[in-house]
PDB file of C-alpha atoms in Angstrom:
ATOM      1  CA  UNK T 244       4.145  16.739  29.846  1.00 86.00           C
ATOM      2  CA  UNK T 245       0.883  14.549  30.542  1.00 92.00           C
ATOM      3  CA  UNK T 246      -1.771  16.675  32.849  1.00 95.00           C
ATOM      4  CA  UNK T 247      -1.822  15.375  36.287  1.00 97.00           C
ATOM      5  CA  UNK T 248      -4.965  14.363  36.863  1.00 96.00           C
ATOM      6  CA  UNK T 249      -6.010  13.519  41.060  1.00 96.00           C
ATOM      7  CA  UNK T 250      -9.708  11.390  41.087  1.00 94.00           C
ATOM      8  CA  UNK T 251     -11.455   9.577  43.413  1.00 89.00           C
ATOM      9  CA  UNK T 252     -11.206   6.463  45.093  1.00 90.00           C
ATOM     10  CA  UNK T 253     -14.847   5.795  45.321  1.00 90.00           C
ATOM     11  CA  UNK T 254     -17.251   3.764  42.853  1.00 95.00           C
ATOM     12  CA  UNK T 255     -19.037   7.215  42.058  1.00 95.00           C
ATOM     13  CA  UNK T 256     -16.006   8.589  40.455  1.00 95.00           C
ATOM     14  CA  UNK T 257     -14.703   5.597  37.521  1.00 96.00           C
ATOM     15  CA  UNK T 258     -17.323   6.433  35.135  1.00 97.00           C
ATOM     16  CA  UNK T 259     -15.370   9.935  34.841  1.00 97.00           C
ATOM     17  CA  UNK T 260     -12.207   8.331  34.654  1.00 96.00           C
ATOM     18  CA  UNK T 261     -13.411   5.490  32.099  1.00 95.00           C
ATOM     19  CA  UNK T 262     -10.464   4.926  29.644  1.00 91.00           C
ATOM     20  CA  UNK T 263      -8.293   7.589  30.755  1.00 93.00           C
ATOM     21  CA  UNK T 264      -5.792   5.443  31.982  1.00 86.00           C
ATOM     22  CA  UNK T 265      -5.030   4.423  28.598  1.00 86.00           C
ATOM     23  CA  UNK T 266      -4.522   7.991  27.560  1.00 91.00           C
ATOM     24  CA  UNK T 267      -1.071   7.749  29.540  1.00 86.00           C
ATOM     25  CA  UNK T 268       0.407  10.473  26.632  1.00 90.00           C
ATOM     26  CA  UNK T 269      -2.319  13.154  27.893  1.00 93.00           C
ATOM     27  CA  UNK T 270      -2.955  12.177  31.401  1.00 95.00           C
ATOM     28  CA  UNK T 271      -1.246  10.967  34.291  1.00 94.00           C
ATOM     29  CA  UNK T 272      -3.867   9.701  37.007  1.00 94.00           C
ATOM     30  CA  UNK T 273      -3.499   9.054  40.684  1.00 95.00           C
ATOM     31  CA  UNK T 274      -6.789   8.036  43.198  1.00 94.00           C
ATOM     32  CA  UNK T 275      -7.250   9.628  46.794  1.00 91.00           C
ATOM     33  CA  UNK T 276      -9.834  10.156  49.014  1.00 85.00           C
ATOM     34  CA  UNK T 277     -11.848  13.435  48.128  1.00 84.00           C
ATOM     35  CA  UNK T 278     -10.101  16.051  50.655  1.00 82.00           C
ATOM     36  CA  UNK T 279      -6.758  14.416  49.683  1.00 89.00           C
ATOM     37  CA  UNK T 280      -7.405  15.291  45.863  1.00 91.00           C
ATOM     38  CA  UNK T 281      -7.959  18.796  47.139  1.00 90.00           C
ATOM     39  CA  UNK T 282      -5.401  19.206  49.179  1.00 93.00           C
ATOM     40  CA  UNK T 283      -2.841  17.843  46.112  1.00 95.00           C
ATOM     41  CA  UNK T 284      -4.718  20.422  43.447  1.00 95.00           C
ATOM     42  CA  UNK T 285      -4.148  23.384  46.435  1.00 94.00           C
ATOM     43  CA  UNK T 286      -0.712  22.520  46.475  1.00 94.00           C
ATOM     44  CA  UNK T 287      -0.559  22.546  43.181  1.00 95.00           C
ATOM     45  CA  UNK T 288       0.908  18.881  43.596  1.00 96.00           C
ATOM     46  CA  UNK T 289      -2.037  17.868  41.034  1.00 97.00           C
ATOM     47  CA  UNK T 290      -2.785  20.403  37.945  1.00 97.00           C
ATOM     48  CA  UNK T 291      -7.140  19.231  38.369  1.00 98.00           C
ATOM     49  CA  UNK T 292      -8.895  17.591  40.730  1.00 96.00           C
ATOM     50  CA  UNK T 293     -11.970  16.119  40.895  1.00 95.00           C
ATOM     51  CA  UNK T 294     -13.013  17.871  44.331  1.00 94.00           C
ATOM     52  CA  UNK T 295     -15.687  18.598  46.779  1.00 92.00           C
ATOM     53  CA  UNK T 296     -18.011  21.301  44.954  1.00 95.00           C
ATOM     54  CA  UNK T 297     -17.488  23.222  48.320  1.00 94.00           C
ATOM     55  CA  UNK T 298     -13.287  23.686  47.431  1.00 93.00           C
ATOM     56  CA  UNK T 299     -14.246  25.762  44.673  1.00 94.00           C
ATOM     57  CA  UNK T 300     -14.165  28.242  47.201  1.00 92.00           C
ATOM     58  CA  UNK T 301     -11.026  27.900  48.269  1.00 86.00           C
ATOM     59  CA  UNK T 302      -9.188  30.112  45.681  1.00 85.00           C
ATOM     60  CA  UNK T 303     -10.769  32.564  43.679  1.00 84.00           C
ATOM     61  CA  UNK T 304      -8.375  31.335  40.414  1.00 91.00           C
ATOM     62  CA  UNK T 305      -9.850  27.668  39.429  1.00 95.00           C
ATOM     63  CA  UNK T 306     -11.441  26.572  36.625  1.00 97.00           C
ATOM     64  CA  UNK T 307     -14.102  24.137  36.374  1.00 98.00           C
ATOM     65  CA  UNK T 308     -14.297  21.418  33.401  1.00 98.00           C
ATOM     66  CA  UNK T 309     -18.023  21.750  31.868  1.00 98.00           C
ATOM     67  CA  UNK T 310     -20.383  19.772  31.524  1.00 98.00           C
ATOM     68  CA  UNK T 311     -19.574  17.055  34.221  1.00 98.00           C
ATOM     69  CA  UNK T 312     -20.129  16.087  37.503  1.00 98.00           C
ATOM     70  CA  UNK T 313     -20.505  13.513  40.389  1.00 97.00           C
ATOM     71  CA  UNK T 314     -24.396  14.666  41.449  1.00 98.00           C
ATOM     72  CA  UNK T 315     -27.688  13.534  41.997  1.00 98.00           C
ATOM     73  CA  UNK T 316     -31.071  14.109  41.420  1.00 97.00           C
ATOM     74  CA  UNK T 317     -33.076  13.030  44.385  1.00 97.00           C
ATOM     75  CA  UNK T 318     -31.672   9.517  46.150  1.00 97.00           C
ATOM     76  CA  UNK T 319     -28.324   9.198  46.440  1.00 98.00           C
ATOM     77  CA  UNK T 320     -27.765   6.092  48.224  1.00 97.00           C
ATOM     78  CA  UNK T 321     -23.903   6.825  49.238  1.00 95.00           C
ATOM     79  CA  UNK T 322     -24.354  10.087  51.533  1.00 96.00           C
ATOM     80  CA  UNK T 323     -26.505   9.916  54.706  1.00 97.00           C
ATOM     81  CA  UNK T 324     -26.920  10.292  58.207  1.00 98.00           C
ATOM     82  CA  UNK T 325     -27.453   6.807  60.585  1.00 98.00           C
ATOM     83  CA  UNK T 326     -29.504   7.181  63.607  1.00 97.00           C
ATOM     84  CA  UNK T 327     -31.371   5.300  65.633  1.00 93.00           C
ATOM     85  CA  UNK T 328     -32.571   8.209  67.135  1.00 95.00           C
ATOM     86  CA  UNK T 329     -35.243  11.042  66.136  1.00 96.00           C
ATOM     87  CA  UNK T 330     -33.257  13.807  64.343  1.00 97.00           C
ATOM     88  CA  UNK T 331     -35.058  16.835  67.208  1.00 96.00           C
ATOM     89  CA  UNK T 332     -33.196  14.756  69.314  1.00 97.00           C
ATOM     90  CA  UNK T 333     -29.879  14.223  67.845  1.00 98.00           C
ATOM     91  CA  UNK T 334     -26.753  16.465  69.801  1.00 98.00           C
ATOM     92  CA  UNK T 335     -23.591  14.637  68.381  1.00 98.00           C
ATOM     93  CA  UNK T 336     -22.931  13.635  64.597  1.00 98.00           C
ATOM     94  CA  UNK T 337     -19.657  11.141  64.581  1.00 97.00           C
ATOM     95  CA  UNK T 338     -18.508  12.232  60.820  1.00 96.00           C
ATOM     96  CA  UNK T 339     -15.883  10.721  58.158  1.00 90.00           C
ATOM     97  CA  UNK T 340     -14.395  13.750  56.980  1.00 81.00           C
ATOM     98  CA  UNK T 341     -13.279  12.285  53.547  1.00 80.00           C
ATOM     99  CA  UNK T 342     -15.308  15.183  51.611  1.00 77.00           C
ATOM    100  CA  UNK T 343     -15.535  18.339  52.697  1.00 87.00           C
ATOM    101  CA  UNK T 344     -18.482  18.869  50.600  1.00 93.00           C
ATOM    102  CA  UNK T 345     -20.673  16.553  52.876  1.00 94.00           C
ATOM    103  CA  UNK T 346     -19.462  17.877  55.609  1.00 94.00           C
ATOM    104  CA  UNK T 347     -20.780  21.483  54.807  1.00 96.00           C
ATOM    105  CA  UNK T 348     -23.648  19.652  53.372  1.00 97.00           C
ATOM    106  CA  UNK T 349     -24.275  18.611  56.670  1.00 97.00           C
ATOM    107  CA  UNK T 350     -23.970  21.740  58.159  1.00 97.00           C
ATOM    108  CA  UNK T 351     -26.868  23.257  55.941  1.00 98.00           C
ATOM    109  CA  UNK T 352     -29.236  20.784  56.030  1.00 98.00           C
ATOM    110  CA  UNK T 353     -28.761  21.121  60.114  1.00 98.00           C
ATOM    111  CA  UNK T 354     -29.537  24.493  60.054  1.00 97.00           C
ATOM    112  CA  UNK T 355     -32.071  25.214  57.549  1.00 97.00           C
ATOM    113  CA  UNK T 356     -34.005  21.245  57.111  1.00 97.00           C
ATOM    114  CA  UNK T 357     -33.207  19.842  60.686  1.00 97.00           C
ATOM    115  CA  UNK T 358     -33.482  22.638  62.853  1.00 97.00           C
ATOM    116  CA  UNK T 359     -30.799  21.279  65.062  1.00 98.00           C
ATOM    117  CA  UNK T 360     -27.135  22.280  65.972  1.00 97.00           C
ATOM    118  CA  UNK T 361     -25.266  19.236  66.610  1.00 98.00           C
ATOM    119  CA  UNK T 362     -21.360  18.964  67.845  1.00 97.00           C
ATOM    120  CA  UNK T 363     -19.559  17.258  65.035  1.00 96.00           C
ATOM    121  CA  UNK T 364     -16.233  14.554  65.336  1.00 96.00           C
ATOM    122  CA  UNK T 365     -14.154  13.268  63.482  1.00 94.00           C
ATOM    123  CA  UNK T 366     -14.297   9.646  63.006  1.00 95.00           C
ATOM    124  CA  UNK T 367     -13.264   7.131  60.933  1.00 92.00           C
ATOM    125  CA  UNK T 368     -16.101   5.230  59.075  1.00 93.00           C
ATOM    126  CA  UNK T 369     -17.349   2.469  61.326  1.00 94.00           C
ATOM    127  CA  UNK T 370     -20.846   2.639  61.968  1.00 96.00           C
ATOM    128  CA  UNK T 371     -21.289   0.430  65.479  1.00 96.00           C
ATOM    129  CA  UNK T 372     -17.966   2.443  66.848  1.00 96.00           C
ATOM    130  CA  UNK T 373     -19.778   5.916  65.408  1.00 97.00           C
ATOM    131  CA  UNK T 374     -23.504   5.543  67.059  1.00 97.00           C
ATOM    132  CA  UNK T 375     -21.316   4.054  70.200  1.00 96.00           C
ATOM    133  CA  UNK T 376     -20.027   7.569  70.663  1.00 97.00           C
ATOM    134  CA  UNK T 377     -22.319   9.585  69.369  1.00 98.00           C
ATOM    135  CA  UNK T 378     -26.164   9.996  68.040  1.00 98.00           C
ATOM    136  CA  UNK T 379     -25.728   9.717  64.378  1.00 98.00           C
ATOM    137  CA  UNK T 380     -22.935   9.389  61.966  1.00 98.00           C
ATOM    138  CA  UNK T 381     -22.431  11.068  58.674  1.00 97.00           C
ATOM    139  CA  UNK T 382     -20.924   8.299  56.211  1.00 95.00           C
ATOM    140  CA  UNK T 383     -19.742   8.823  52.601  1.00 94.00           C
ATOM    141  CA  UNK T 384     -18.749   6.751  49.648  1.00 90.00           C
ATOM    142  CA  UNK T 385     -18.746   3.279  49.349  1.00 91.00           C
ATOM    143  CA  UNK T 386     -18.740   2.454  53.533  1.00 92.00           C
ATOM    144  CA  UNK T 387     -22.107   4.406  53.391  1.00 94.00           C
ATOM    145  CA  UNK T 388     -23.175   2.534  50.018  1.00 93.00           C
ATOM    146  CA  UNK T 389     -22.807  -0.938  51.521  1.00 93.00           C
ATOM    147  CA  UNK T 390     -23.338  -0.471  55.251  1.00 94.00           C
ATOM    148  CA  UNK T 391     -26.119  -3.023  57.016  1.00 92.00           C
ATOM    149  CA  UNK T 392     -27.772   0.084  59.260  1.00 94.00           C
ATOM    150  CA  UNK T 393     -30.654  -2.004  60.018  1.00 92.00           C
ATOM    151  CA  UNK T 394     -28.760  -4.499  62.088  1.00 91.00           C
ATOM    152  CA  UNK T 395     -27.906  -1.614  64.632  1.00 89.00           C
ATOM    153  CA  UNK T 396     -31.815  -0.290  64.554  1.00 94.00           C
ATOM    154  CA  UNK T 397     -30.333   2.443  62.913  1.00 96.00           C
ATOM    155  CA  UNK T 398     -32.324   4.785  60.207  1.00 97.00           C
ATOM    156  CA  UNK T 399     -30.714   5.804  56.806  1.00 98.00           C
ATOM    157  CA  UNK T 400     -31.481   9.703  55.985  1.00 98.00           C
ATOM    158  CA  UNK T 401     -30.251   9.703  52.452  1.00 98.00           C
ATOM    159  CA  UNK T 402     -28.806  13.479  51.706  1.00 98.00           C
ATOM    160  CA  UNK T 403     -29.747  13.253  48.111  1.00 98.00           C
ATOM    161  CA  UNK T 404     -33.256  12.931  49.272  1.00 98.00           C
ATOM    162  CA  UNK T 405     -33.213  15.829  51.916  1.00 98.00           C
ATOM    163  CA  UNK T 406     -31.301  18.252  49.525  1.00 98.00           C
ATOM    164  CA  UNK T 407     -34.418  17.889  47.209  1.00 98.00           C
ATOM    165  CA  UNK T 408     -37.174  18.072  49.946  1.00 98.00           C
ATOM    166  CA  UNK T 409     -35.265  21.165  50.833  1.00 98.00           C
ATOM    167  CA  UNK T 410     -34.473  23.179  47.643  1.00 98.00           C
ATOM    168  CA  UNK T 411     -36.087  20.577  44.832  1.00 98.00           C
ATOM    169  CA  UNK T 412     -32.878  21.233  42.952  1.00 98.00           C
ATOM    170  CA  UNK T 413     -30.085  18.505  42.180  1.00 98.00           C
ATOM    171  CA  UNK T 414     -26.828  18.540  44.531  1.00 98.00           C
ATOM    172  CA  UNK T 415     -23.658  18.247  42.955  1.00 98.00           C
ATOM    173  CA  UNK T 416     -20.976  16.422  45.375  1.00 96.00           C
ATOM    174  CA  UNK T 417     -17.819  17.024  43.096  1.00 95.00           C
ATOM    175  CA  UNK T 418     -16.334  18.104  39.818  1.00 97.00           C
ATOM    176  CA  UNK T 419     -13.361  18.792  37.582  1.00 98.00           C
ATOM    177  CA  UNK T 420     -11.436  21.790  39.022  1.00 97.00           C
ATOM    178  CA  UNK T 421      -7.766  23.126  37.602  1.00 97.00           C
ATOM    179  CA  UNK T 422      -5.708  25.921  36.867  1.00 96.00           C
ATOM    180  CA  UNK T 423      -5.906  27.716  34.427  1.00 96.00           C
ATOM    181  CA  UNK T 424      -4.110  26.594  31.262  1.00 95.00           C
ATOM    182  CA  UNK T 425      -4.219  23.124  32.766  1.00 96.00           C
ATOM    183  CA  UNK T 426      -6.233  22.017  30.134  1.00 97.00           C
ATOM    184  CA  UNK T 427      -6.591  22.423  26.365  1.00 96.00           C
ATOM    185  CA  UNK T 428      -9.478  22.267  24.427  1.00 97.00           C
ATOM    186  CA  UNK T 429      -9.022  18.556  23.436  1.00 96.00           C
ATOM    187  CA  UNK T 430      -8.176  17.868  26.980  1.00 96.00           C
ATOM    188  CA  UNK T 431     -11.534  18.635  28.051  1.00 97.00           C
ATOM    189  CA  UNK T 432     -13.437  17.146  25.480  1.00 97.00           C
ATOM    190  CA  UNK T 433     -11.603  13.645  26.138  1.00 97.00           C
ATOM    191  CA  UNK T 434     -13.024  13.996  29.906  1.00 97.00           C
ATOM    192  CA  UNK T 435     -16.733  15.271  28.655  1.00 97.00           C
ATOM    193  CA  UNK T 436     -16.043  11.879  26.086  1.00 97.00           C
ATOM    194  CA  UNK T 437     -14.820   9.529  29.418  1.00 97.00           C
ATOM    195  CA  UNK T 438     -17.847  10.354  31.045  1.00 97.00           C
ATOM    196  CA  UNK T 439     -20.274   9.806  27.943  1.00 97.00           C
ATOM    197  CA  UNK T 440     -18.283   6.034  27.665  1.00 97.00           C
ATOM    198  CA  UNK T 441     -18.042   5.566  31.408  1.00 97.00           C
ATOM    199  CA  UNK T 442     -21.716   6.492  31.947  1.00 97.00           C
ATOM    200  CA  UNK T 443     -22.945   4.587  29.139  1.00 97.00           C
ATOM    201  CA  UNK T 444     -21.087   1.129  30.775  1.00 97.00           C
ATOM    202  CA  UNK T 445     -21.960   1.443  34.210  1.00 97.00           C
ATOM    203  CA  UNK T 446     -22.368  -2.566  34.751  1.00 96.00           C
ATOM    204  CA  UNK T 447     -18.733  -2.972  33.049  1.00 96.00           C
ATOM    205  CA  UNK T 448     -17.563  -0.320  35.679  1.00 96.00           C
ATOM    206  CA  UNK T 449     -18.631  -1.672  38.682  1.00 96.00           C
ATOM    207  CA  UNK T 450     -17.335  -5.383  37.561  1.00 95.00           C
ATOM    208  CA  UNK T 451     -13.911  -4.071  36.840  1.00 94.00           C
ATOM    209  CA  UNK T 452     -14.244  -1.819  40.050  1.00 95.00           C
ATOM    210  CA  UNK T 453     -15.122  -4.327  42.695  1.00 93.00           C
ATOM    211  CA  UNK T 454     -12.934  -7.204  40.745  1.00 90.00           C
ATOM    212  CA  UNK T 455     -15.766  -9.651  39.259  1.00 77.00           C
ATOM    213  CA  UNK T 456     -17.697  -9.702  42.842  1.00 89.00           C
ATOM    214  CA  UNK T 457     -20.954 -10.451  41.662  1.00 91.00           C
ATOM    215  CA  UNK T 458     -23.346  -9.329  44.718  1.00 93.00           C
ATOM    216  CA  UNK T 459     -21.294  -5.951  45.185  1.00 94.00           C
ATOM    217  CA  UNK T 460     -21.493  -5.482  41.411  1.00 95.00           C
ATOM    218  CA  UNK T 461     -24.697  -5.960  40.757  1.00 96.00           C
ATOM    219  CA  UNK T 462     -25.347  -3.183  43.537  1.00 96.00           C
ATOM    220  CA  UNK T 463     -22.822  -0.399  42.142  1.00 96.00           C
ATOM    221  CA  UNK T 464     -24.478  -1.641  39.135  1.00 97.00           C
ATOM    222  CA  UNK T 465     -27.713   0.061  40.189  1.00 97.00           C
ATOM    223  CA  UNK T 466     -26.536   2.314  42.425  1.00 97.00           C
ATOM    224  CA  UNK T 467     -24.676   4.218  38.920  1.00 97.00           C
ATOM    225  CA  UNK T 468     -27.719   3.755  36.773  1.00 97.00           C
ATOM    226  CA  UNK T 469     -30.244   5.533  39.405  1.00 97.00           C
ATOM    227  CA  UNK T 470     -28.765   7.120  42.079  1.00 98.00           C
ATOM    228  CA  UNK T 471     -25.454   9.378  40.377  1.00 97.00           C
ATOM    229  CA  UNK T 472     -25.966  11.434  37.622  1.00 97.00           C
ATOM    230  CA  UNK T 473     -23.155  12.894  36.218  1.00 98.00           C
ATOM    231  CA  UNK T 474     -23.762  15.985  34.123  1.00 97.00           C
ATOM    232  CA  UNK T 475     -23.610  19.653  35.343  1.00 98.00           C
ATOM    233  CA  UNK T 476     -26.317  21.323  33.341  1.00 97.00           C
ATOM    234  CA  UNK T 477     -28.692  24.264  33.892  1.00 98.00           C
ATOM    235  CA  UNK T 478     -30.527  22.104  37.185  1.00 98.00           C
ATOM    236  CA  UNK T 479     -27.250  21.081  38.670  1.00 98.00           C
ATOM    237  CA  UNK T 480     -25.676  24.744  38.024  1.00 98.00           C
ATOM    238  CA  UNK T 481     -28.448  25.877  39.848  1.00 98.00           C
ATOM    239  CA  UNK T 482     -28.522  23.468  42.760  1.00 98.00           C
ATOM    240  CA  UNK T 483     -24.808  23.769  43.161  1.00 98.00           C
ATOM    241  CA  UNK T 484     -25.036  28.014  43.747  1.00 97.00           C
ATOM    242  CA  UNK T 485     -27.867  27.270  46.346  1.00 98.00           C
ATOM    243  CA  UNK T 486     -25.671  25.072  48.205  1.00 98.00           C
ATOM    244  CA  UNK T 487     -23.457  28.158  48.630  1.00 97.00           C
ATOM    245  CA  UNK T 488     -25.477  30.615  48.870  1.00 97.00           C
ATOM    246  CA  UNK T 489     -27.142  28.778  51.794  1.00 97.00           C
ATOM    247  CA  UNK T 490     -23.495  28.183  53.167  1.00 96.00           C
ATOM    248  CA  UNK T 491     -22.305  31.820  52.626  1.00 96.00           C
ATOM    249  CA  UNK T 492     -25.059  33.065  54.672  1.00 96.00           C
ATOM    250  CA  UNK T 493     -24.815  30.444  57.349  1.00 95.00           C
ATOM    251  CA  UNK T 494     -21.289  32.178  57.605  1.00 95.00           C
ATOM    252  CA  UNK T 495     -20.071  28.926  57.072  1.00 93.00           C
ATOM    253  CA  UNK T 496     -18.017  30.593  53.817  1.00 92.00           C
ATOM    254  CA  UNK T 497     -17.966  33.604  51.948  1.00 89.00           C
ATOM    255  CA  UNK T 498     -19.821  34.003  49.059  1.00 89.00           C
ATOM    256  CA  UNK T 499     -19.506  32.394  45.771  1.00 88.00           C
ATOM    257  CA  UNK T 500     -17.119  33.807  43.043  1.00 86.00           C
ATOM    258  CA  UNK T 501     -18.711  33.638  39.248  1.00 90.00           C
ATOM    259  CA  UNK T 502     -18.308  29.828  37.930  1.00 95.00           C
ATOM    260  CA  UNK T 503     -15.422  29.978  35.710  1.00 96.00           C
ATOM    261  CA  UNK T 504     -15.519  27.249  32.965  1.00 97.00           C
ATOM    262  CA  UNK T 505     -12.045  26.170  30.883  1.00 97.00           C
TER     263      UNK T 505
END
C-alpha cells in the first residue's frame, strides 16, 4: 500500500514534492493547508506530514525525515507582521492561523524581540479587513508573499529577518514528520532526492505552480532561489531547538523531546 503522504498547499512546499506525484506506486499525495496536514497525520488519517516544526511536539512518538526542510536563513519574504503602526504600540495582532508554527513564532518573538503582549484573533487572510480590526496582522504563505502592504501605509516585518536579529540562527517553518515504520529506507531517500530535483528547478516549479503566469512566476521564481532554503542541517537543527526552547520556557509548551530521525 502506497504511503500517504499530506503536503502543503503553498509555493514553499512543491520543491519537496517535485516528481512525487509520478511515484503513484510509493506515494499517495493529498495538499492542505499546514494545520490541516497536522491534524490528518494526528489522526493518523495521513501516515507523514509535512507540518509546522512546532507539531513535533504534539506526540512524543514521530519521526522526522532527515535532511529536509521548509526554512530560511535570514529573509523570508512569506511570514510577517503588517502594521502601520510602531510595534511598542501594537495591542491586537489579527492572525491567519493556517500554521501553527507562525503562530507560536509569533508568540516568541512578542515576548523576547518585541517586548509586547498583544491579544491575538483569528482571521482569515485579508489584509485591509485585518488592520480594520486590529493593529497588525500576521499573514503566511502565498497571501503574505504577494500582498501590496504599501497601498494601506502598512510596514512589512519579515519573521525570517527578526528570527535572525534575535538568535542569528536559521528558522525552520516545517518538515517531514511520520510514524514510525511509515517509511523505508528507499522511501526517504526518494524525498531527500525530490527535494535535490525540486530545489535544483525552482523557475520550472513556480511556472507549473502558478499555471504559466509570468509576473507571479517570475516572483516565486526568486522568492525559492533566495528566500527558502530547504535543508535541515547542523544550523537549522540548531535554530529549530531554540525555537522551543524559547517556547518551552515561555510556557507556551513543554519541552522538547530528543529529535528522532527515520
Amino acid at each position: 500500500m502506497p504511503c500517504r503522504l499530506g503536503a502543503v498547499t503553498y509555493l514553499n512546499a512543491r520543491p519537496l514534492v517535485y516528481g512525487l506525484d509520478a511515484q503513484s506506486d510509493r506515494f499517495a499525495l493529498r495538499f492542505d493547508v499546514p494545520s490541516r496536514c497536522s491534524t490528518l497525520l494526528h489522526e493518523r488519517s495521513i501516515d507523514v506530514g509535512l507540518i509546522p516544526s512546532i507539531e513535533y511536539l504534539q506526540r512524543q512518538d514521530y519521526m522526522i525525515v532527515p535532511d529536509v526542510a521548509i526554512a530560511s536563513q535570514n529573509t523570508v519574504a512569506s511570514v510577517a507582521l503588517f502594521t502601520a503602526r510602531p510595534i511598542s504600540s501594537i495591542r491586537t495582532i489579527a492572525a491567519d492561523t493556517s500554521s501553527r508554527t507562525s503562530i507560536m513564532l509569533l508568540r516568541v518573538l512578542c515576548a523576547r524581540h518585541f517586548h509586547i503582549a498583544p491579544q491575538l484573533e483569528a482571521m482569515p487572510p485579508d489584509l485591509p479587513s485585518m488592520l480594520d480590526r486590529c493593529d497588525a496582522a500576521l499573514m503566511i504563505g502565498d497571501p503574505a508573499l504577494f500582498v501590496d502592504h504599501r497601498v494601506l501605509g502598512a510596514e512589512k516585518i519579515d519573521f525570517g529577518e527578526q528570527w535572525r536579529a534575535l538568535t542569528g540562527l536559521p528558522f525552520v517553518y516545517a518538515f517531514w514528520a511520520g510514524w514510525p515504520g511509515a517509511l523505508t529506507a528507499d522511501d526517504v531517500a526518494r524525498l531527500r532526492e525530490a527535494k535535490e530535483t525540486g530545489a535544483a528547478h525552482p523557475s520550472e516549479v513556480a511556472r507549473e505552480y502558478f499555471d504559466n503566469d509570468g509576473a507571479k512566476a517570475a516572483i516565486g521564481t526568486r522568492y525559492l532561489r533566495e528566500n527558502v532554503s530547504f535543508d535541515l542541517g547542523s544550523a537549522e537543527l540548531a535554530g529549530l531547538r531554540r525555537f522551543y526552547e524559547y517556547a518551552a520556557e515561555l510556557g507556551f509548551v513543554p519541552a522538547a523531546p530528543p529529535l528522532r530521525f527515520y
